[in-house]
C-alpha cells in the first residue's frame, strides 16, 4: 500500500518541497524510508532515515517531528525552527511542535514566539485551537498571568464548548487568583463545579474553592436548587450512578415537600438507570400517591424479576381515565410485558388500547408490535392487514413488506406473497429483508468492485497539505486535515486519499452518503469503498486459522467499528472488532494494550467468533447476538424464543441494539459474499429454521459488557 502511496503522491510532493529539493536528479530514498517508518510509528527508525535526507528543510522537519513523537524535546526544539523557515507548506506543524518541545523543556519564554507566529500567520490551521490553549498555558507558566488570562478568554470566546474550553476557564480562574481577583476566581471555579460536573476539572475547582474559603474569601454556598440542576446534568450525560449520589447529597432541610419529592423521584430514576433496582424500588415506594413514581416502580419491579406484580400495577395505572400520559405509558408497558412473556393474544388488545389512548402519537413501534403479536398469535389474516398498512410508512416499509409476504404465505396466498417479495427486492435490493428473502429467490451476485479501488478513484486537485502529509507518512495528521471542512467536496477524490493511507474508515464515511440502493455495475466502486476488503491479509489469516468465514469477520468489523482501528466504545471495548481489554488478557496475556493493532484485534475477534460458533453449534444468529450482548443474555433469549424460526427469533430479541446489530451483520455478510464471491455460511441443516445451543458447555469469555 505505502509503495503505491509514495509513487502516487511523488509529483505532488515535489510541487510542495523547498526550491533546493525540486532539483534532485533522482528520488530521495532516505525520504521514502523515513516516511515508511513514520507511517508505522517507528519514530526511531524514521529519525535515523531522516538524517540522510538531501534537503535540509525536509531533513529538519522529519527529524524534528520524529523526535517530538518520541518526546525527545531537545532535538525537536533544535530541528524544527529550520523546518518552519524552510518548509512553508507545513510550517504550522513545525511551529506547533517547536513550541510544545520548548514548553515541555520549561523554556517557556522561548516557546512563546513560535506559538504566537503560528497563531498570527496560520490562523486557519487545524492546529490553531490546540496552539491557542498551549499558548495561554505557556504564558501562565512563564509568569504572565494577565496575558494568559486574556488568552484564555479569547479561547473560550472562540471555542465555547469542549473539555479544552473548561480547561481554559479553569486556567483563567487560576490567573485571576494570581492577579488578586479572588472573588471573580471563586465565582468561575464555583461555576465549573456546578455546570461541568462530569469534567475532570470539576473536582479540582471544588478543591480550589475550598482553599479560597479557608483563606477567608467569601464564597456563596451551593444552594439545593443549584445542586439539583448539577445532578440533572450528570443524568443527562449518562453518569447515572454519579447523578444518584449527587441527588442523595442535596440538603433537603428547610426545603418544601414538593421539592423534596422531586429530588427523591429523580434519585430513583438515576438508581433505576444505574441498575440499582432494589434501591430504586425502595425510593419509588417512599413516594405514595405519585402516579409517575408508581409507573417507575412498576418498571423497577419488572427489571427485578417481579413481572406479574409489575403487570398488575401497569394495568391499574393504564386504566385510570384521568391518568393522562402516565396512563398511556403504563398501558404500553403492560403490552410490552405480555409481548416479551410471549402471551401474544393478551398483548394485542393492550397495544390496541394504547393506540386508542394516544392516536396522535402515531407510534410506529406500537403499530408494529400490534401486528407482530397478531402474527405470533397465528392470526395471519389480521397480521397481513396490519402489515399492509405499516408498509405505507417509509420508516417501516421494508420490514412490513417482508412480514406481509410471510403472513400471506401462511394464509395460502402464495401468489400475493411472491408479488410482495418482488416489490421488496425492487425497492430495497441491498437491505436486510431483501437479502434474506433472496435466499429463497436465489439472489444474484453483485458486480465485483475493482481490485485496486484507490487507482480507480480520481486523484483530487488541490489538497497539497494533505498529500504532503500522506507522502511523509504522517497519516493521522493527514486524516485529521481531511476531516475538517471537506465534507461534500469531491468525496470520490477524498476517498482516494484516505485509501492511499489504508484508512478504510475515512473512505467509508466520505462515501457513505453516496451508498447506492442498487447493485449495478455503475455502483461497483462505491460498493467496494463501503464494503472494502479491509486488512485483507489479517482477515484471511485469522479466518483460516479459526475456520471462521471471512465474510463474517468483515461483517462484524464493519458493524462494530466501520473499519476504524482506534475505535473505543463507551464501555471500553477497543479496536476493529471491539474487544474488551479484560477479554484480551484472558485470551492472550499482555496484549490488552495493543488492541488498536489491526492484526491482533482481528486475531482475537476471530478467535472469539470461533468459540461462539462452537458453543452454538454454528448457529449464526445466536453467535452474532452473543458477540454483541453476551452469552448470558442469549441463553435467556434462547430459552424464551428458541423454538421460533431464525427470522422470527431475530425480530424477537428484546434488546433493540442487539436486534439491529444481528440484522446489520447478517446483511453485511450477504453483501461480502455476493460482492467478492466468498463462500456462503453453512450451518447444520436442522438449524436453518431453529437452533439450540450446546448444553453444559463451559462459559465463553465475554467480548464486551452489556452496553
XYZ file of C-alpha atoms in Angstrom:
707
model
C 0.000 0.000 0.000
C 2.647 2.534 1.015
C 4.871 1.951 -2.024
C 1.907 2.901 -4.192
C 1.315 5.912 -1.941
C 4.847 7.192 -2.480
C 4.533 6.748 -6.239
C 1.074 8.311 -6.451
C 1.996 11.365 -4.405
C 5.589 11.900 -5.565
C 4.696 14.514 -8.176
C 2.585 16.376 -5.659
C 5.374 16.268 -3.109
C 7.919 17.775 -5.495
C 5.495 20.641 -6.067
C 5.455 21.325 -2.338
C 9.132 20.898 -1.498
C 11.594 23.730 -0.879
C 13.304 25.007 -4.009
C 16.543 23.130 -3.307
C 14.741 19.796 -3.212
C 12.978 20.195 -6.551
C 16.316 19.960 -8.348
C 17.042 16.434 -7.116
C 18.290 14.347 -10.021
C 16.683 11.193 -8.582
C 14.189 10.331 -5.864
C 15.435 10.646 -2.310
C 15.308 7.083 -0.972
C 16.074 8.291 2.549
C 12.887 10.368 2.480
C 10.884 7.347 1.316
C 12.372 5.175 4.054
C 11.740 7.797 6.737
C 8.130 8.151 5.568
C 7.604 4.389 5.659
C 8.957 4.252 9.226
C 6.801 7.236 10.231
C 3.724 5.529 8.798
C 4.103 2.510 11.087
C 5.026 4.731 14.061
C 8.622 3.514 14.145
C 9.748 7.010 15.069
C 13.266 5.938 15.980
C 13.717 4.359 12.553
C 12.157 7.423 10.925
C 14.635 9.714 12.678
C 17.610 7.584 11.629
C 16.478 7.546 7.983
C 15.604 11.248 8.056
C 19.168 12.163 8.993
C 20.243 11.253 5.430
C 17.530 13.230 3.575
C 19.145 15.536 0.999
C 17.062 18.644 1.512
C 17.938 20.408 4.794
C 14.418 21.729 5.485
C 12.766 18.357 4.929
C 15.525 16.676 6.896
C 14.880 19.024 9.810
C 11.113 18.572 9.533
C 11.169 14.764 9.569
C 13.898 14.579 12.227
C 12.146 17.130 14.444
C 8.690 15.553 14.161
C 10.088 12.071 14.853
C 11.936 13.418 17.909
C 8.771 15.125 19.169
C 6.781 11.911 18.744
C 9.384 10.181 20.942
C 9.255 13.088 23.425
C 12.917 13.837 22.810
C 12.248 17.520 23.229
C 15.800 18.868 22.984
C 16.321 17.519 19.484
C 12.830 18.571 18.397
C 13.444 22.111 19.644
C 16.745 22.253 17.735
C 15.487 20.902 14.396
C 12.015 22.385 13.969
C 12.954 26.085 13.618
C 14.849 25.127 10.439
C 11.774 23.298 9.149
C 9.448 26.191 9.992
C 11.608 28.522 7.945
C 12.407 26.229 5.022
C 9.223 24.207 4.515
C 6.358 26.774 4.432
C 3.644 24.317 3.354
C 3.716 22.599 6.757
C 5.298 25.403 8.774
C 2.408 25.365 11.246
C 3.279 21.779 12.241
C 6.913 22.721 12.743
C 5.966 25.785 14.805
C 3.493 23.899 16.985
C 5.879 21.067 17.848
C 8.702 23.545 18.352
C 6.569 25.455 20.864
C 5.419 22.228 22.525
C 9.006 20.974 22.840
C 10.217 24.213 24.415
C 7.230 24.251 26.766
C 7.971 20.680 27.849
C 11.563 21.733 28.497
C 10.261 24.515 30.776
C 11.773 27.092 28.406
C 8.502 28.969 28.402
C 9.771 32.371 27.223
C 11.373 30.694 24.214
C 8.196 28.696 23.496
C 6.023 31.785 23.161
C 7.389 33.237 19.847
C 6.802 30.146 17.643
C 3.333 29.648 19.124
C 2.489 33.314 18.574
C 3.812 33.139 14.996
C 1.576 30.141 14.272
C -1.483 31.958 15.606
C -0.631 35.116 13.674
C 0.498 33.666 10.334
C -1.577 30.471 10.204
C -4.900 31.459 11.757
C -6.793 28.867 9.667
C -4.510 25.994 10.644
C -6.064 22.846 12.068
C -3.571 23.296 14.883
C -4.804 26.785 15.819
C -7.130 25.571 18.561
C -4.606 23.434 20.409
C -1.953 26.092 19.845
C -4.039 28.812 21.484
C -4.630 26.787 24.649
C -0.939 25.829 24.747
C -0.008 29.490 24.265
C -2.222 30.513 27.190
C -0.859 27.710 29.390
C 2.692 28.721 28.481
C 2.030 32.366 29.314
C 0.709 31.292 32.704
C 3.712 29.037 33.323
C 6.082 31.821 32.252
C 4.648 34.146 34.892
C 2.426 36.384 32.749
C -0.993 35.880 34.404
C -2.598 38.978 32.860
C -1.665 37.989 29.301
C -2.536 34.345 29.992
C -5.945 35.323 31.352
C -6.627 37.357 28.206
C -5.601 34.412 26.003
C -7.823 32.047 27.952
C -10.727 34.466 27.493
C -10.035 34.608 23.755
C -10.012 30.805 23.629
C -13.368 30.461 25.409
C -14.908 33.105 23.162
C -13.622 31.354 20.049
C -14.182 27.765 21.210
C -17.013 27.817 23.778
C -17.507 24.056 24.053
C -15.258 21.087 24.740
C -13.017 19.917 27.552
C -10.278 22.293 26.451
C -12.739 25.175 26.905
C -13.346 24.076 30.504
C -9.571 23.851 30.909
C -9.315 27.442 29.697
C -11.968 28.617 32.173
C -10.094 26.837 34.965
C -6.752 28.302 33.862
C -8.304 31.751 33.671
C -9.594 31.409 37.236
C -6.130 30.497 38.499
C -4.737 33.567 36.735
C -7.336 35.736 38.443
C -6.173 34.407 41.803
C -2.604 35.431 40.965
C -3.850 38.837 39.872
C -5.595 39.304 43.228
C -9.157 38.985 41.940
C -10.107 36.090 44.232
C -13.829 36.874 44.177
C -14.042 36.572 40.383
C -11.895 33.429 40.513
C -14.161 31.867 43.132
C -17.229 32.610 41.002
C -15.624 30.963 37.948
C -14.452 27.894 39.898
C -17.831 27.547 41.572
C -19.451 27.664 38.132
C -17.164 24.902 36.820
C -18.224 22.614 39.670
C -21.913 23.280 39.064
C -22.117 23.477 35.261
C -19.471 20.928 34.227
C -19.824 18.189 36.878
C -18.555 15.390 34.612
C -15.377 17.262 33.708
C -12.066 16.288 35.351
C -11.798 19.966 36.307
C -14.945 19.845 38.472
C -13.244 18.247 41.466
C -10.159 20.444 41.006
C -12.396 23.506 41.005
C -14.103 22.351 44.204
C -10.706 21.982 45.909
C -9.651 25.471 44.794
C -12.931 26.926 46.069
C -12.385 25.299 49.447
C -8.855 26.696 49.555
C -10.200 30.194 48.926
C -12.765 29.746 51.686
C -10.050 28.758 54.169
C -8.190 31.931 53.141
C -11.187 33.985 54.195
C -12.625 34.651 50.750
C -16.421 34.806 50.876
C -17.965 32.226 48.549
C -21.699 31.669 48.335
C -22.631 28.133 49.454
C -24.198 25.858 46.866
C -27.978 26.062 47.031
C -30.214 23.000 46.851
C -31.594 24.255 43.529
C -28.085 24.568 42.077
C -27.134 21.083 43.274
C -30.382 19.718 41.819
C -29.502 21.180 38.431
C -25.961 19.791 38.724
C -27.285 16.286 39.378
C -29.590 16.655 36.382
C -26.614 17.498 34.179
C -24.877 14.303 35.296
C -28.008 12.334 34.481
C -28.313 13.952 31.031
C -24.693 12.970 30.346
C -25.425 9.340 31.225
C -23.485 9.421 34.511
C -26.439 7.875 36.297
C -24.706 6.467 39.366
C -22.931 9.761 39.993
C -26.245 11.516 39.455
C -27.904 9.292 42.072
C -25.114 10.138 44.515
C -25.471 13.848 43.701
C -29.231 13.773 44.306
C -28.655 11.960 47.614
C -26.258 14.708 48.745
C -28.731 17.561 48.205
C -29.669 19.064 51.593
C -33.448 18.981 51.992
C -33.718 20.609 55.412
C -35.838 23.706 55.077
C -36.980 22.817 51.540
C -40.678 22.415 50.753
C -42.214 18.960 50.450
C -42.752 19.221 46.694
C -39.057 19.859 46.061
C -38.049 17.014 48.377
C -40.329 14.602 46.496
C -38.929 15.783 43.182
C -35.367 15.109 44.370
C -36.285 11.629 45.599
C -38.046 10.840 42.331
C -35.043 11.898 40.244
C -32.776 9.909 42.533
C -34.971 6.844 41.958
C -34.752 7.285 38.178
C -30.962 7.578 38.385
C -30.771 4.427 40.514
C -33.003 2.587 38.032
C -30.795 3.627 35.119
C -27.760 2.533 37.143
C -29.413 -0.890 37.525
C -29.632 -0.448 41.279
C -33.143 -1.878 41.216
C -33.508 -2.705 44.909
C -32.541 0.820 45.938
C -34.722 2.287 43.179
C -37.700 0.218 44.353
C -37.227 1.479 47.903
C -37.004 5.085 46.688
C -40.109 4.933 44.487
C -42.064 3.129 47.223
C -41.377 6.076 49.528
C -43.423 8.346 47.229
C -47.049 7.185 47.715
C -49.727 8.987 45.749
C -47.353 9.893 42.909
C -48.588 8.136 39.772
C -45.363 8.829 37.856
C -43.380 7.288 40.713
C -45.750 4.296 40.609
C -45.046 3.920 36.886
C -41.312 3.803 37.572
C -41.910 1.458 40.500
C -43.667 -0.926 38.118
C -40.731 -0.697 35.689
C -38.364 -1.427 38.559
C -40.404 -4.447 39.643
C -40.265 -5.772 36.097
C -36.475 -5.366 35.967
C -36.208 -7.060 39.373
C -37.956 -10.161 38.005
C -41.385 -9.462 39.530
C -43.235 -9.464 36.229
C -46.711 -10.378 37.477
C -46.627 -7.714 40.192
C -45.359 -5.174 37.676
C -48.091 -6.062 35.177
C -50.862 -5.558 37.734
C -49.506 -2.129 38.622
C -49.079 -1.178 34.943
C -52.646 -2.261 34.246
C -54.019 -0.347 37.224
C -52.257 2.835 36.109
C -53.253 2.303 32.474
C -56.920 2.011 33.311
C -57.005 5.336 35.150
C -59.228 7.535 32.989
C -57.581 10.644 34.404
C -54.058 9.290 34.206
C -53.055 11.223 31.077
C -49.641 10.411 29.647
C -48.784 8.241 32.664
C -51.780 6.017 31.857
C -50.696 5.843 28.215
C -47.138 4.857 29.103
C -48.375 2.313 31.649
C -50.672 0.659 29.092
C -47.804 0.481 26.608
C -45.524 -1.045 29.256
C -48.209 -3.623 30.101
C -48.469 -4.532 26.424
C -44.699 -4.925 26.065
C -44.516 -7.024 29.210
C -47.032 -9.508 27.790
C -45.274 -9.383 24.424
C -41.962 -10.397 25.970
C -43.717 -13.075 28.020
C -44.962 -14.448 24.658
C -48.556 -14.039 25.721
C -49.348 -12.756 22.252
C -53.150 -12.890 22.402
C -53.140 -10.806 25.586
C -50.611 -8.339 24.186
C -52.603 -7.477 21.021
C -55.600 -5.804 22.744
C -53.252 -3.962 25.104
C -51.324 -2.465 22.191
C -54.617 -1.531 20.540
C -55.824 0.120 23.757
C -52.636 2.133 23.896
C -53.054 3.232 20.277
C -56.638 4.258 21.028
C -55.451 6.251 24.059
C -52.693 8.006 22.096
C -53.918 8.299 18.484
C -51.950 11.478 17.839
C -48.669 9.767 18.731
C -48.707 7.692 15.531
C -46.313 5.385 17.371
C -44.676 3.247 14.707
C -43.227 0.838 17.262
C -46.614 0.218 18.891
C -48.273 -0.254 15.498
C -45.554 -2.706 14.578
C -45.861 -4.633 17.842
C -49.626 -4.981 17.456
C -49.080 -6.509 14.012
C -46.206 -8.688 15.238
C -48.198 -10.057 18.164
C -51.090 -10.885 15.825
C -48.635 -12.765 13.630
C -47.191 -14.665 16.602
C -50.734 -15.431 17.812
C -51.241 -17.134 14.393
C -53.897 -14.631 13.361
C -52.243 -14.307 9.979
C -55.152 -12.628 8.246
C -55.236 -9.819 10.820
C -51.432 -9.612 10.766
C -51.424 -9.282 6.973
C -53.945 -6.459 7.169
C -51.815 -4.601 9.691
C -48.538 -5.244 7.860
C -50.100 -3.886 4.689
C -50.944 -0.633 6.497
C -47.459 -0.462 8.001
C -45.945 -0.847 4.536
C -47.313 2.610 3.771
C -44.891 4.074 6.327
C -41.475 4.919 4.910
C -39.665 4.035 8.151
C -41.179 0.542 8.342
C -41.805 -0.306 4.697
C -39.083 -2.892 4.073
C -39.747 -4.772 7.320
C -43.518 -4.652 6.820
C -43.254 -5.924 3.231
C -41.163 -8.906 4.310
C -43.546 -9.961 7.071
C -46.564 -9.244 4.908
C -45.174 -11.763 2.437
C -44.651 -14.283 5.240
C -48.171 -13.734 6.559
C -49.686 -14.086 3.083
C -47.824 -17.351 2.591
C -49.289 -18.673 5.824
C -52.803 -17.707 4.685
C -52.235 -19.685 1.477
C -51.809 -16.655 -0.788
C -48.517 -17.680 -2.400
C -49.073 -15.509 -5.456
C -49.647 -12.439 -3.322
C -46.570 -13.272 -1.242
C -44.365 -13.532 -4.347
C -45.668 -10.197 -5.607
C -44.828 -8.524 -2.293
C -41.339 -10.072 -2.255
C -40.775 -8.800 -5.780
C -41.693 -5.293 -4.593
C -39.340 -5.656 -1.621
C -36.464 -6.768 -3.859
C -37.138 -3.938 -6.330
C -37.291 -1.176 -3.703
C -34.716 -2.401 -1.171
C -32.406 -4.732 -3.106
C -29.466 -4.311 -0.719
C -31.418 -4.215 2.545
C -31.525 -6.900 5.241
C -35.013 -8.135 4.436
C -34.453 -8.260 0.687
C -31.179 -10.099 1.199
C -32.632 -12.782 3.482
C -35.677 -13.198 1.263
C -33.430 -13.503 -1.771
C -32.028 -16.668 -0.217
C -35.300 -18.245 -1.181
C -35.368 -16.467 -4.534
C -31.800 -17.403 -5.499
C -30.427 -13.855 -5.316
C -27.933 -12.873 -7.991
C -24.298 -11.998 -7.348
C -23.417 -8.334 -7.272
C -20.814 -6.799 -9.607
C -17.300 -7.228 -8.242
C -15.595 -3.999 -7.129
C -12.273 -3.082 -8.774
C -9.319 -4.872 -7.215
C -7.483 -1.620 -6.651
C -10.028 0.939 -5.510
C -7.539 3.741 -4.926
C -6.291 3.626 -8.513
C -9.837 3.743 -9.932
C -10.884 6.769 -7.886
C -9.658 10.180 -9.138
C -6.690 11.926 -7.569
C -8.237 15.240 -6.448
C -6.831 18.595 -7.440
C -5.549 20.702 -4.575
C -5.208 19.207 -1.075
C -1.460 19.879 -1.210
C -1.029 19.825 2.560
C -2.902 16.556 2.911
C -0.948 14.957 0.085
C 2.350 16.110 1.569
C 1.427 14.684 4.983
C 0.460 11.381 3.352
C 3.729 11.207 1.446
C 5.685 11.927 4.624
C 3.945 9.074 6.414
C 2.026 11.349 8.791
C -1.238 9.532 8.229
C -3.055 10.592 11.397
C -2.326 14.240 10.713
C -3.433 13.877 7.085
C -6.683 12.191 8.155
C -7.450 14.992 10.605
C -6.813 17.574 7.893
C -9.155 15.728 5.529
C -11.884 15.511 8.150
C -12.095 19.296 8.502
C -14.328 21.268 6.149
C -14.003 18.756 3.348
C -17.385 17.033 3.621
C -19.329 17.126 0.383
C -16.295 18.406 -1.518
C -15.144 15.859 -4.103
C -15.970 12.764 -1.973
C -14.504 10.330 -4.510
C -11.189 12.188 -4.544
C -11.071 12.438 -0.763
C -11.869 8.722 -0.504
C -8.909 8.128 -2.822
C -6.618 9.978 -0.412
C -7.941 8.018 2.543
C -7.409 4.732 0.705
C -3.846 5.761 -0.151
C -3.302 5.640 3.612
C -5.151 2.369 4.076
C -7.740 4.387 6.021
C -10.879 2.415 5.222
C -12.893 4.189 7.901
C -12.256 7.624 6.401
C -13.062 6.412 2.877
C -16.219 4.677 4.148
C -17.567 7.803 5.830
C -16.643 10.003 2.887
C -18.682 7.850 0.501
C -21.434 6.793 2.936
C -23.899 9.395 1.643
C -23.346 8.098 -1.895
C -24.049 4.498 -0.894
C -26.095 3.050 -3.765
C -29.509 1.490 -3.330
C -28.874 -0.860 -6.246
C -26.084 -3.256 -7.119
C -25.428 -2.470 -10.783
C -22.042 -2.077 -12.468
C -22.055 1.709 -12.190
C -22.052 1.375 -8.425
C -19.358 -1.285 -8.113
C -16.671 1.172 -6.981
C -18.839 2.826 -4.326
C -19.869 -0.601 -3.053
C -16.199 -1.511 -2.831
C -15.468 1.573 -0.728
C -18.424 0.955 1.605
C -17.778 -2.817 1.770
C -13.982 -2.958 1.415
C -11.702 -5.943 1.850
C -10.134 -4.056 4.732
C -6.978 -5.500 6.316
C -7.367 -8.393 3.911
C -4.243 -10.368 4.781
C -5.011 -10.287 8.509
C -8.626 -11.319 7.944
C -7.682 -14.186 5.619
C -5.020 -15.468 8.009
C -7.197 -15.384 11.127
C -10.302 -16.701 9.379
C -8.384 -19.679 8.023
C -6.686 -20.392 11.350
C -10.011 -20.490 13.224
C -12.297 -21.874 10.495
C -14.466 -18.753 10.585
C -15.951 -17.402 7.318
C -14.129 -14.332 6.074
C -17.476 -12.708 5.310
C -18.424 -12.966 8.998
C -15.172 -11.331 10.125
C -15.622 -8.467 7.664
C -19.285 -8.060 8.657
C -18.515 -7.870 12.375
C -15.654 -5.438 11.737
C -17.916 -3.224 9.638
C -20.737 -3.253 12.181
C -18.529 -2.789 15.233
C -16.179 -0.030 14.084
C -16.640 0.803 10.391
C -13.027 -0.342 9.964
C -11.575 2.140 12.499
C -8.598 0.535 14.310
C -8.671 3.003 17.209
C -12.426 2.788 17.882
C -13.332 2.979 21.576
C -16.829 2.231 22.912
C -18.391 3.892 25.993
C -17.803 0.693 27.992
C -14.148 0.407 26.943
C -14.246 -2.051 24.025
C -11.346 -1.329 21.672
C -10.473 -1.570 18.019
C -11.770 -3.008 14.780
C -13.767 -5.842 16.366
C -14.342 -4.065 19.707
C -12.535 -6.318 22.152
C -12.638 -5.632 25.891
C -9.150 -5.365 27.437
C -10.126 -7.988 30.053
C -11.060 -10.381 27.256
C -7.764 -9.733 25.504
C -5.873 -10.530 28.718
C -7.834 -13.754 29.182
C -7.100 -14.801 25.595
C -3.544 -13.520 25.256
C -1.704 -12.290 28.339
C -0.147 -8.870 27.920
C -1.966 -7.986 24.698
C -4.655 -5.724 26.150
C -2.552 -2.613 25.426
C -2.160 -3.476 21.723
C -5.815 -3.771 20.792
C -5.608 -0.912 18.300
C -3.217 -3.065 16.256
C -5.349 -4.485 13.412
C -3.619 -7.875 13.251
C -4.042 -8.576 16.970
C -7.595 -7.238 17.175
C -8.711 -9.289 14.187
C -6.991 -12.385 15.567
C -8.701 -12.094 18.958
C -12.079 -11.147 17.482
C -11.990 -14.078 15.072
C -10.999 -16.453 17.844
C -13.942 -15.211 19.904
C -16.266 -15.808 16.956
C -14.884 -19.338 16.652
C -15.599 -20.023 20.341
C -19.153 -18.744 19.978
C -19.768 -20.732 16.793
C -18.695 -23.873 18.637
C -20.838 -23.027 21.649
C -23.924 -22.523 19.496
C -23.339 -25.381 17.031
C -22.574 -22.852 14.257
C -25.916 -21.123 14.708
C -25.189 -17.769 13.086
C -27.993 -15.804 14.750
C -27.071 -16.889 18.270
C -23.358 -16.392 17.612
C -23.766 -12.832 16.381
C -26.235 -11.943 19.141
C -23.830 -13.310 21.774
C -20.918 -11.349 20.275
C -22.903 -8.177 20.904
C -24.845 -8.874 24.112
C -23.021 -11.783 25.767
C -23.903 -15.456 26.081
C -25.821 -14.892 29.321
C -28.446 -12.768 27.584
C -28.575 -15.108 24.600
C -29.169 -18.063 26.898
C -32.264 -16.311 28.283
C -33.500 -15.391 24.817
C -32.904 -18.919 23.561
C -34.946 -20.248 26.447
C -37.784 -17.846 25.671
C -37.715 -17.819 21.848
C -35.546 -20.756 20.814
C -38.406 -22.606 19.146
C -39.007 -19.785 16.665
C -37.646 -19.778 13.101
C -34.423 -17.804 12.694
C -36.015 -14.708 11.166
C -38.681 -14.624 13.888
C -36.067 -15.156 16.608
C -34.107 -12.131 15.371
C -37.256 -9.997 15.381
C -37.999 -11.137 18.949
C -34.650 -10.185 20.520
C -35.632 -7.836 23.379
C -32.603 -5.523 23.094
C -33.120 -3.170 20.167
C -29.365 -2.640 19.811
C -28.703 -6.375 19.532
C -31.684 -6.921 17.240
C -30.423 -4.314 14.787
C -26.833 -5.490 15.256
C -27.729 -9.013 14.118
C -29.520 -7.640 11.070
C -26.535 -5.462 10.127
C -24.056 -8.320 10.472
C -26.204 -10.790 8.531
C -26.847 -8.327 5.694
C -23.173 -7.292 5.590
C -22.182 -10.962 5.358
C -24.510 -11.362 2.414
C -23.040 -8.288 0.737
C -19.468 -9.519 1.165
C -20.345 -12.964 -0.139
C -22.030 -11.564 -3.222
C -19.561 -8.779 -3.955
C -16.418 -10.879 -3.616
C -17.750 -14.387 -4.342
C -16.876 -15.534 -0.814
C -18.253 -18.931 0.255
C -21.713 -18.803 1.850
C -22.001 -19.501 5.556
C -23.052 -23.077 6.252
C -24.740 -24.217 9.414
C -26.206 -27.602 10.344
C -29.296 -28.438 8.307
C -31.541 -28.760 11.355
C -30.688 -25.208 12.403
C -31.771 -23.425 9.260
C -35.102 -22.772 10.893
C -34.475 -23.476 14.562
C -31.432 -23.954 16.749
C -30.430 -24.982 20.234
C -27.018 -24.260 21.736
C -24.890 -26.937 23.300
C -25.781 -27.664 26.897
C -23.335 -27.986 29.777
C -20.573 -26.157 27.956
C -18.094 -24.054 29.927
C -18.886 -20.347 29.566
C -17.211 -18.482 26.727
C -15.261 -15.387 27.785
C -17.471 -12.399 27.030
C -16.203 -9.895 24.465
C -17.955 -6.897 25.976
C -20.005 -5.952 28.942
C -23.661 -5.348 28.247
C -23.683 -1.941 26.544
